[in-house]
Every structure is written in structure tokens, then in C-alpha cells.
GROMACS .gro file of C-alpha atoms in nm:
model
  325
    1MET     CA    1 -10.453  -3.557   2.288
    2ALA     CA    2 -10.388  -3.648   1.923
    3LYS     CA    3 -10.628  -3.519   1.661
    4ARG     CA    4 -10.789  -3.763   1.422
    5SER     CA    5 -10.948  -3.714   1.084
    6ARG     CA    6 -11.064  -3.930   0.796
    7VAL     CA    7 -10.968  -3.849   0.436
    8SER     CA    8 -11.274  -3.840   0.213
    9ALA     CA    9 -11.406  -3.657  -0.089
   10PRO     CA   10 -11.417  -3.277  -0.036
   11ASN     CA   11 -11.739  -3.085   0.020
   12SER     CA   12 -11.595  -2.745  -0.067
   13ALA     CA   13 -11.286  -2.593  -0.220
   14PRO     CA   14 -10.996  -2.604   0.031
   15ARG     CA   15 -10.813  -2.296   0.143
   16LEU     CA   16 -10.445  -2.361   0.098
   17PRO     CA   17 -10.135  -2.155   0.169
   18ARG     CA   18  -9.984  -2.000  -0.141
   19LEU     CA   19  -9.644  -2.133  -0.233
   20VAL     CA   20  -9.425  -1.964  -0.492
   21ARG     CA   21  -9.139  -2.146  -0.654
   22ALA     CA   22  -8.898  -2.068  -0.927
   23GLY     CA   23  -9.031  -2.184  -1.262
   24PRO     CA   24  -8.893  -2.233  -1.613
   25PRO     CA   25  -8.878  -1.947  -1.861
   26LEU     CA   26  -9.216  -1.843  -1.993
   27GLY     CA   27  -9.279  -1.729  -2.348
   28GLY     CA   28  -9.545  -1.613  -2.587
   29VAL     CA   29  -9.596  -1.260  -2.454
   30VAL     CA   30  -9.582  -0.996  -2.724
   31GLY     CA   31  -9.398  -0.666  -2.721
   32SER     CA   32  -9.323  -0.492  -2.398
   33THR     CA   33  -9.554  -0.729  -2.208
   34LEU     CA   34  -9.259  -0.974  -2.213
   35LEU     CA   35  -9.037  -0.740  -2.016
   36LEU     CA   36  -9.317  -0.639  -1.780
   37ALA     CA   37  -9.400  -1.006  -1.717
   38PHE     CA   38  -9.035  -1.055  -1.623
   39LEU     CA   39  -9.094  -0.817  -1.334
   40CYS     CA   40  -9.406  -0.985  -1.198
   41GLY     CA   41  -9.240  -1.153  -0.902
   42PRO     CA   42  -8.908  -1.217  -0.725
   43GLN     CA   43  -8.892  -1.587  -0.816
   44VAL     CA   44  -9.059  -1.597  -1.159
   45PHE     CA   45  -8.800  -1.537  -1.427
   46VAL     CA   46  -8.912  -1.476  -1.784
   47GLY     CA   47  -8.674  -1.464  -2.080
   48LEU     CA   48  -8.627  -1.144  -2.273
   49VAL     CA   49  -8.621  -1.136  -2.654
   50SER     CA   50  -8.453  -0.839  -2.820
   51PRO     CA   51  -8.554  -0.598  -2.541
   52THR     CA   52  -8.396  -0.292  -2.704
   53ARG     CA   53  -8.597  -0.342  -3.018
   54ARG     CA   54  -8.914  -0.398  -2.816
   55LEU     CA   55  -8.862  -0.084  -2.608
   56GLY     CA   56  -8.789   0.150  -2.893
   57HIS     CA   57  -9.105   0.352  -2.828
   58VAL     CA   58  -9.045   0.383  -2.449
   59PRO     CA   59  -8.892   0.710  -2.321
   60ARG     CA   60  -8.528   0.680  -2.218
   61TRP     CA   61  -8.603   0.747  -1.851
   62ALA     CA   62  -8.873   0.478  -1.849
   63ALA     CA   63  -8.646   0.224  -2.021
   64ALA     CA   64  -8.372   0.294  -1.765
   65GLU     CA   65  -8.618   0.233  -1.483
   66LEU     CA   66  -8.728  -0.095  -1.639
   67TRP     CA   67  -8.368  -0.213  -1.672
   68GLN     CA   68  -8.314  -0.120  -1.308
   69GLU     CA   69  -8.608  -0.334  -1.198
   70ALA     CA   70  -8.505  -0.620  -1.428
   71SER     CA   71  -8.155  -0.612  -1.281
   72GLN     CA   72  -8.294  -0.625  -0.928
   73ALA     CA   73  -8.493  -0.936  -1.015
   74GLU     CA   74  -8.187  -1.101  -1.170
   75ARG     CA   75  -7.985  -1.011  -0.859
   76GLY     CA   76  -8.244  -1.197  -0.654
   77ARG     CA   77  -8.187  -1.500  -0.873
   78SER     CA   78  -7.811  -1.466  -0.813
   79GLU     CA   79  -7.861  -1.474  -0.436
   80LEU     CA   80  -8.068  -1.792  -0.463
   81LEU     CA   81  -7.803  -1.963  -0.677
   82LEU     CA   82  -7.518  -1.860  -0.445
   83SER     CA   83  -7.713  -1.988  -0.145
   84LYS     CA   84  -7.771  -2.318  -0.327
   85LEU     CA   85  -7.400  -2.351  -0.395
   86GLU     CA   86  -7.327  -2.315  -0.023
   87ASP     CA   87  -7.576  -2.592   0.056
   88LEU     CA   88  -7.391  -2.823  -0.187
   89GLU     CA   89  -7.052  -2.777  -0.022
   90GLY     CA   90  -6.847  -3.097  -0.054
   91VAL     CA   91  -7.063  -3.245  -0.333
   92GLY     CA   92  -6.920  -3.337  -0.674
   93SER     CA   93  -6.576  -3.376  -0.825
   94GLU     CA   94  -6.289  -3.136  -0.758
   95GLN     CA   95  -6.292  -3.017  -1.120
   96LEU     CA   96  -6.665  -2.943  -1.114
   97ARG     CA   97  -6.643  -2.767  -0.779
   98GLN     CA   98  -6.360  -2.549  -0.909
   99LYS     CA   99  -6.579  -2.451  -1.204
  100CYS     CA  100  -6.860  -2.357  -0.965
  101LEU     CA  101  -6.624  -2.147  -0.752
  102GLU     CA  102  -6.503  -1.956  -1.058
  103LEU     CA  103  -6.863  -1.886  -1.160
  104GLN     CA  104  -6.938  -1.785  -0.802
  105GLU     CA  105  -6.664  -1.522  -0.815
  106ALA     CA  106  -6.789  -1.396  -1.152
  107VAL     CA  107  -7.144  -1.355  -1.022
  108ARG     CA  108  -7.028  -1.181  -0.704
  109SER     CA  109  -6.815  -0.943  -0.908
  110LEU     CA  110  -7.116  -0.846  -1.119
  111LEU     CA  111  -7.327  -0.800  -0.805
  112GLU     CA  112  -7.074  -0.554  -0.667
  113ALA     CA  113  -7.086  -0.340  -0.981
  114GLU     CA  114  -7.287  -0.018  -0.947
  115GLY     CA  115  -7.560   0.097  -1.183
  116ALA     CA  116  -7.795  -0.100  -1.406
  117SER     CA  117  -7.807  -0.113  -1.784
  118GLN     CA  118  -7.895  -0.353  -2.060
  119SER     CA  119  -7.532  -0.465  -2.081
  120SER     CA  120  -7.491  -0.530  -1.707
  121PHE     CA  121  -7.826  -0.713  -1.693
  122GLU     CA  122  -7.734  -0.943  -1.983
  123GLN     CA  123  -7.391  -1.018  -1.834
  124LEU     CA  124  -7.544  -1.111  -1.498
  125ARG     CA  125  -7.812  -1.323  -1.661
  126GLU     CA  126  -7.554  -1.511  -1.867
  127SER     CA  127  -7.340  -1.578  -1.556
  128ASN     CA  128  -7.650  -1.693  -1.365
  129ASP     CA  129  -7.741  -1.932  -1.646
  130GLN     CA  130  -7.391  -2.081  -1.640
  131LEU     CA  131  -7.394  -2.115  -1.261
  132GLU     CA  132  -7.739  -2.275  -1.263
  133GLU     CA  133  -7.625  -2.528  -1.524
  134ALA     CA  134  -7.317  -2.610  -1.317
  135LEU     CA  135  -7.529  -2.655  -1.003
  136GLN     CA  136  -7.757  -2.897  -1.183
  137GLU     CA  137  -7.454  -3.098  -1.289
  138LEU     CA  138  -7.322  -3.081  -0.933
  139GLN     CA  139  -7.647  -3.219  -0.791
  140ASN     CA  140  -7.672  -3.498  -1.051
  141PRO     CA  141  -7.316  -3.603  -1.134
  142GLY     CA  142  -7.410  -3.963  -1.209
  143ARG     CA  143  -7.263  -4.078  -0.880
  144SER     CA  144  -7.350  -4.421  -0.746
  145SER     CA  145  -7.461  -4.305  -0.400
  146LEU     CA  146  -7.837  -4.344  -0.454
  147PRO     CA  147  -7.977  -4.373  -0.807
  148SER     CA  148  -8.345  -4.414  -0.889
  149PHE     CA  149  -8.477  -4.704  -0.683
  150VAL     CA  150  -8.742  -4.833  -0.446
  151PRO     CA  151  -8.563  -4.749  -0.118
  152ASP     CA  152  -8.618  -5.094   0.033
  153ALA     CA  153  -8.718  -5.394  -0.179
  154ALA     CA  154  -8.928  -5.518   0.113
  155LEU     CA  155  -9.133  -5.196   0.118
  156PRO     CA  156  -9.425  -5.110  -0.111
  157GLY     CA  157  -9.424  -4.807  -0.339
  158ASP     CA  158  -9.322  -4.680  -0.681
  159PRO     CA  159  -8.961  -4.627  -0.792
  160VAL     CA  160  -8.829  -4.289  -0.684
  161ARG     CA  161  -8.493  -4.112  -0.700
  162ILE     CA  162  -8.336  -4.023  -0.366
  163ASP     CA  163  -8.016  -3.817  -0.348
  164VAL     CA  164  -7.810  -3.795  -0.031
  165LEU     CA  165  -7.692  -3.435   0.021
  166PRO     CA  166  -7.471  -3.268   0.282
  167PRO     CA  167  -7.646  -3.148   0.599
  168ALA     CA  168  -7.832  -2.824   0.535
  169ARG     CA  169  -7.713  -2.503   0.698
  170GLU     CA  170  -8.060  -2.352   0.692
  171THR     CA  171  -8.409  -2.495   0.677
  172ASP     CA  172  -8.736  -2.410   0.505
  173GLY     CA  173  -8.943  -2.579   0.777
  174PRO     CA  174  -8.941  -2.854   1.041
  175ALA     CA  175  -8.912  -3.135   0.784
  176LEU     CA  176  -8.549  -3.041   0.706
  177LEU     CA  177  -8.326  -2.993   1.011
  178PRO     CA  178  -7.996  -2.801   0.999
  179GLY     CA  179  -7.694  -3.020   1.070
  180GLU     CA  180  -7.891  -3.345   1.036
  181ALA     CA  181  -7.915  -3.602   0.756
  182HIS     CA  182  -8.043  -3.448   0.432
  183VAL     CA  183  -8.199  -3.625   0.134
  184ARG     CA  184  -8.383  -3.497  -0.173
  185VAL     CA  185  -8.669  -3.706  -0.310
  186SER     CA  186  -8.758  -3.631  -0.674
  187LEU     CA  187  -9.136  -3.660  -0.682
  188PRO     CA  188  -9.297  -3.691  -1.028
  189LEU     CA  189  -9.610  -3.474  -1.036
  190VAL     CA  190  -9.731  -3.607  -1.372
  191ASP     CA  191  -9.731  -3.959  -1.512
  192ASN     CA  192  -9.472  -3.898  -1.782
  193GLY     CA  193  -9.220  -3.761  -1.531
  194GLU     CA  194  -9.180  -3.429  -1.713
  195VAL     CA  195  -9.260  -3.231  -1.396
  196MET     CA  196  -9.043  -3.323  -1.097
  197TRP     CA  197  -9.052  -3.165  -0.751
  198GLY     CA  198  -8.742  -3.192  -0.533
  199CYS     CA  199  -8.858  -3.256  -0.175
  200ASP     CA  200  -8.576  -3.194   0.075
  201LEU     CA  201  -8.615  -3.344   0.422
  202THR     CA  202  -8.441  -3.516   0.712
  203PRO     CA  203  -8.520  -3.891   0.724
  204LEU     CA  204  -8.665  -4.012   1.051
  205PHE     CA  205  -8.550  -4.374   1.068
  206GLU     CA  206  -8.262  -4.427   0.822
  207GLU     CA  207  -8.019  -4.147   0.732
  208SER     CA  208  -8.003  -4.267   0.371
  209GLY     CA  209  -8.382  -4.246   0.334
  210ASP     CA  210  -8.422  -4.622   0.286
  211ARG     CA  211  -8.753  -4.624   0.476
  212LEU     CA  212  -8.920  -4.363   0.253
  213MET     CA  213  -9.204  -4.481   0.030
  214PHE     CA  214  -9.351  -4.301  -0.273
  215PHE     CA  215  -9.707  -4.365  -0.396
  216THR     CA  216  -9.941  -4.233  -0.663
  217ALA     CA  217 -10.303  -4.269  -0.556
  218PHE     CA  218 -10.661  -4.151  -0.609
  219LEU     CA  219 -10.932  -4.022  -0.377
  220PRO     CA  220 -11.089  -4.147  -0.163
  221LEU     CA  221 -10.779  -4.291   0.003
  222GLY     CA  222 -10.961  -4.494   0.264
  223LEU     CA  223 -10.732  -4.412   0.553
  224GLN     CA  224 -10.752  -4.231   0.885
  225LEU     CA  225 -10.481  -3.982   0.981
  226THR     CA  226 -10.384  -3.847   1.322
  227SER     CA  227 -10.140  -3.586   1.449
  228ALA     CA  228  -9.901  -3.730   1.706
  229PRO     CA  229  -9.609  -3.603   1.915
  230ARG     CA  230  -9.266  -3.669   1.771
  231PRO     CA  231  -9.089  -3.950   1.960
  232SER     CA  232  -8.800  -3.822   2.171
  233GLU     CA  233  -8.547  -4.047   1.994
  234LEU     CA  234  -8.618  -3.880   1.657
  235PRO     CA  235  -8.449  -3.557   1.546
  236GLY     CA  236  -8.656  -3.240   1.572
  237SER     CA  237  -8.958  -3.151   1.780
  238ALA     CA  238  -9.247  -3.085   1.536
  239GLU     CA  239  -9.553  -3.308   1.547
  240LEU     CA  240  -9.593  -3.578   1.284
  241ILE     CA  241  -9.890  -3.690   1.075
  242ARG     CA  242  -9.937  -4.065   1.114
  243VAL     CA  243 -10.164  -4.321   0.952
  244GLU     CA  244 -10.388  -4.448   1.231
  245ALA     CA  245 -10.597  -4.694   1.032
  246VAL     CA  246 -10.671  -4.809   0.676
  247GLU     CA  247 -11.004  -4.929   0.547
  248PRO     CA  248 -11.024  -5.290   0.424
  249LYS     CA  249 -10.993  -5.313   0.045
  250GLY     CA  250 -10.956  -4.934   0.024
  251GLU     CA  251 -10.706  -4.746  -0.192
  252ALA     CA  252 -10.446  -4.717   0.086
  253GLU     CA  253 -10.460  -5.088   0.177
  254LEU     CA  254 -10.431  -5.192  -0.188
  255LEU     CA  255 -10.120  -4.975  -0.224
  256GLY     CA  256  -9.957  -5.131   0.081
  257ILE     CA  257  -9.993  -4.838   0.322
  258ARG     CA  258 -10.048  -4.949   0.680
  259SER     CA  259 -10.112  -4.816   1.028
  260GLY     CA  260  -9.808  -4.645   1.182
  261ASP     CA  261  -9.665  -4.508   0.856
  262VAL     CA  262  -9.564  -4.141   0.880
  263LEU     CA  263  -9.694  -3.903   0.612
  264ARG     CA  264  -9.399  -3.679   0.515
  265ALA     CA  265  -9.532  -3.497   0.205
  266VAL     CA  266  -9.841  -3.477  -0.016
  267SER     CA  267  -9.932  -3.311  -0.344
  268TYR     CA  268 -10.199  -3.042  -0.358
  269VAL     CA  269 -10.350  -2.805  -0.612
  270GLY     CA  270 -10.286  -2.438  -0.535
  271ALA     CA  271 -10.256  -2.109  -0.719
  272GLY     CA  272  -9.967  -2.080  -0.963
  273PRO     CA  273  -9.747  -1.771  -1.018
  274GLU     CA  274  -9.938  -1.445  -1.045
  275PRO     CA  275  -9.945  -1.291  -1.396
  276GLY     CA  276  -9.795  -0.946  -1.449
  277TRP     CA  277 -10.010  -0.640  -1.394
  278LEU     CA  278 -10.053  -0.579  -1.766
  279ASP     CA  279 -10.165  -0.938  -1.823
  280LYS     CA  280 -10.408  -0.898  -1.533
  281MET     CA  281 -10.557  -0.596  -1.707
  282LEU     CA  282 -10.612  -0.819  -2.010
  283GLY     CA  283 -10.799  -1.071  -1.793
  284ALA     CA  284 -10.523  -1.320  -1.715
  285GLU     CA  285 -10.550  -1.513  -1.387
  286ALA     CA  286 -10.315  -1.737  -1.191
  287MET     CA  287 -10.349  -2.092  -1.322
  288PRO     CA  288 -10.397  -2.376  -1.071
  289MET     CA  289 -10.071  -2.565  -1.025
  290LYS     CA  290  -9.985  -2.896  -0.863
  291GLN     CA  291  -9.737  -2.852  -0.580
  292VAL     CA  292  -9.599  -3.041  -0.280
  293MET     CA  293  -9.655  -2.973   0.090
  294LYS     CA  294  -9.426  -3.121   0.356
  295CYS     CA  295  -9.639  -3.238   0.648
  296ASP     CA  296  -9.410  -3.218   0.953
  297GLY     CA  297  -9.546  -2.959   1.196
  298ARG     CA  298  -9.858  -2.890   0.986
  299PRO     CA  299 -10.205  -2.889   1.144
  300LEU     CA  300 -10.397  -3.205   1.060
  301GLU     CA  301 -10.680  -3.003   0.904
  302GLU     CA  302 -10.436  -2.834   0.664
  303VAL     CA  303 -10.299  -3.170   0.548
  304ILE     CA  304 -10.652  -3.303   0.493
  305GLU     CA  305 -10.743  -2.998   0.284
  306ALA     CA  306 -10.428  -3.044   0.077
  307LEU     CA  307 -10.517  -3.406   0.005
  308GLN     CA  308 -10.874  -3.319  -0.088
  309SER     CA  309 -10.764  -3.043  -0.326
  310ASN     CA  310 -10.628  -3.312  -0.560
  311SER     CA  311 -10.988  -3.377  -0.668
  312LYS     CA  312 -10.942  -3.067  -0.888
  313ASN     CA  313 -10.675  -3.246  -1.094
  314PRO     CA  314 -10.804  -3.347  -1.438
  315ASP     CA  315 -10.674  -3.700  -1.380
  316GLY     CA  316 -10.755  -3.707  -1.006
  317ARG     CA  317 -10.404  -3.828  -0.935
  318LEU     CA  318 -10.219  -3.739  -0.613
  319VAL     CA  319  -9.871  -3.801  -0.473
  320LEU     CA  320  -9.786  -3.936  -0.128
  321LEU     CA  321  -9.448  -3.964   0.044
  322LEU     CA  322  -9.451  -4.177   0.358
  323GLU     CA  323  -9.185  -4.321   0.588
  324ARG     CA  324  -9.213  -4.652   0.770
  325PRO     CA  325  -9.063  -4.703   1.116
   0.00000   0.00000   0.00000
């Protein structure tokens, strides 16, 4: 039997799963704290500024150990970039793909080298930067496949960019299925569009993603959600979160959301990247950060908690991605 729940204002702080994502370079840490902050996590990469000058007071054996750990973190970044390049197979012009393949070989060559030093770390970081820049160009080559648009003029929602990508070889959850249609929806997490979250998923009803709808909204939403079995004609097997009813003159009805729409992703407020151990000793804490949760296969209660957590946003704004049959 399907579970039902109504979205309303929260009574207590939700307990949400921690998500860690790669972030932009961080700055403003003085002295050796900068290098130590670089080592705070496998997907949080912090730029280094004149590390040899900063580490002049550190014993040689300690500096060598720090470079070893820094190199390991940068190697992790290399693996992520190489995996991303495989996912983008067949995308982009021949000239751009050739550039990416050359950078791929350069990165792999540096990964095969033994030992870790300042020189090897800086070479690998430079090659990673070049490969990351090429991948960004590969993903956004200005092609005419699907620019920023409202997927279907007959559907409600705000303008959103949808990119059609090759079928994924691997998946990060039931919302993106290997070998099936693959789109990336660029969700703006703030009004000015400076923070975008790429949400990769397999469309349910149109392979191009034409039935996807993006909304910005505020609590209370005035809708009732239910978890329902996935219809046999749709790809995958995970349960879906559907809109069962909308309240008259409520937020959802005013936006154009209606019964039967499938909730594919929502924004929530969770813990940001953990600070380094030295910063923790100085009293630093993980800052709350707006993130995106894909809803396919999630328990209904978890989705409700994610929606309610948006009440902790200073502007109270939340993001919804739905798909209409």
C-alpha cells in the first residue's frame, strides 16, 4: 500500500544524509593551515599558495609526508576527472575530443610515476586543471541540442537548461540508469544563478527530458505526496514519489503543479564540507549548505524531511524538479 504524507512546516530539525561534493577552491587560510585544509577530505580541493615558503619551518620528513598526502588527494581528483571523461564518450567535436585524449594520457602518465614531491604534485595539479577545463568545454560546447528552455511550452515552470548526454556506464542511484537515456538538468540554487547543481537522471516519459518541470517555491507547499510503485512500462524498478493532491489556492496549485506529477529532485539544507582538523581546533564548524536530493527510491519520510529543511534558508526558497506523464 502506498504511503501518504502532507508537506507542512517542520516541527523539528530534520535528520538528513550527508552528501559531499567537489567544491571550488577555498582561500583565506593563513600559513600552513592552507596546506592542512587541502587534506581535509577526498573531494574538497583547496589551492596552495607558495607551499615551500609556508613550510619553511616544518622538518623535512614532515614536509615530505605532507606532500605525499597532498599528492594522494590530487590523484583522487585525477580519477574523478578520468571517469567523467569516459562518461562523455562521443560528446563534442573531434578536435576537442582529441585534446581531451591527449590530456588523459598526460594525467595517466603522471599517475604511473612513483614517489611524491612538490614538483610531481604541481605537475599533476596543472594537468588536472587543464583536463577539467577541457571537460567543461566538452559538456557545454554551445551545441544546439538543448539550450536553456522551458522543456515544453505547454507545461508550467521556470526556464531551465537541459543537456542530453550519452547513456551513463555507471549510476549514482536509481534516478540515473546505466544504458538508458541520460540528461543533466542545471538547477539554480540561488536567485542570481551563481550556484548551479547538475542533476543527472533518466527521464521517465520523454528521452529528451521534455516533460521535466523546474520550480522555485516556498513552504508550505500545500500538496500531498505519496510513494507509489514504478509502472512496468517505465525504465528501472525503484519506487517513485508522486503528487497525490494539491490544496486549492496553495503554493503548488498557483505554480501549476497538479496531481499525478512525479517528484524527481528537491533541494535541502545539509551540512557542508567538514573543516580541516586544525580549523576545528580553532572552533570552525561545517557550514549549512543547500544541496539537491534525487527522489527516486527514497523513503517518503526522507523526502518530506528534505523539503522541510528548506525553512532554514535565509530566503526560505526551495527548488523542485518534477516530471509530468
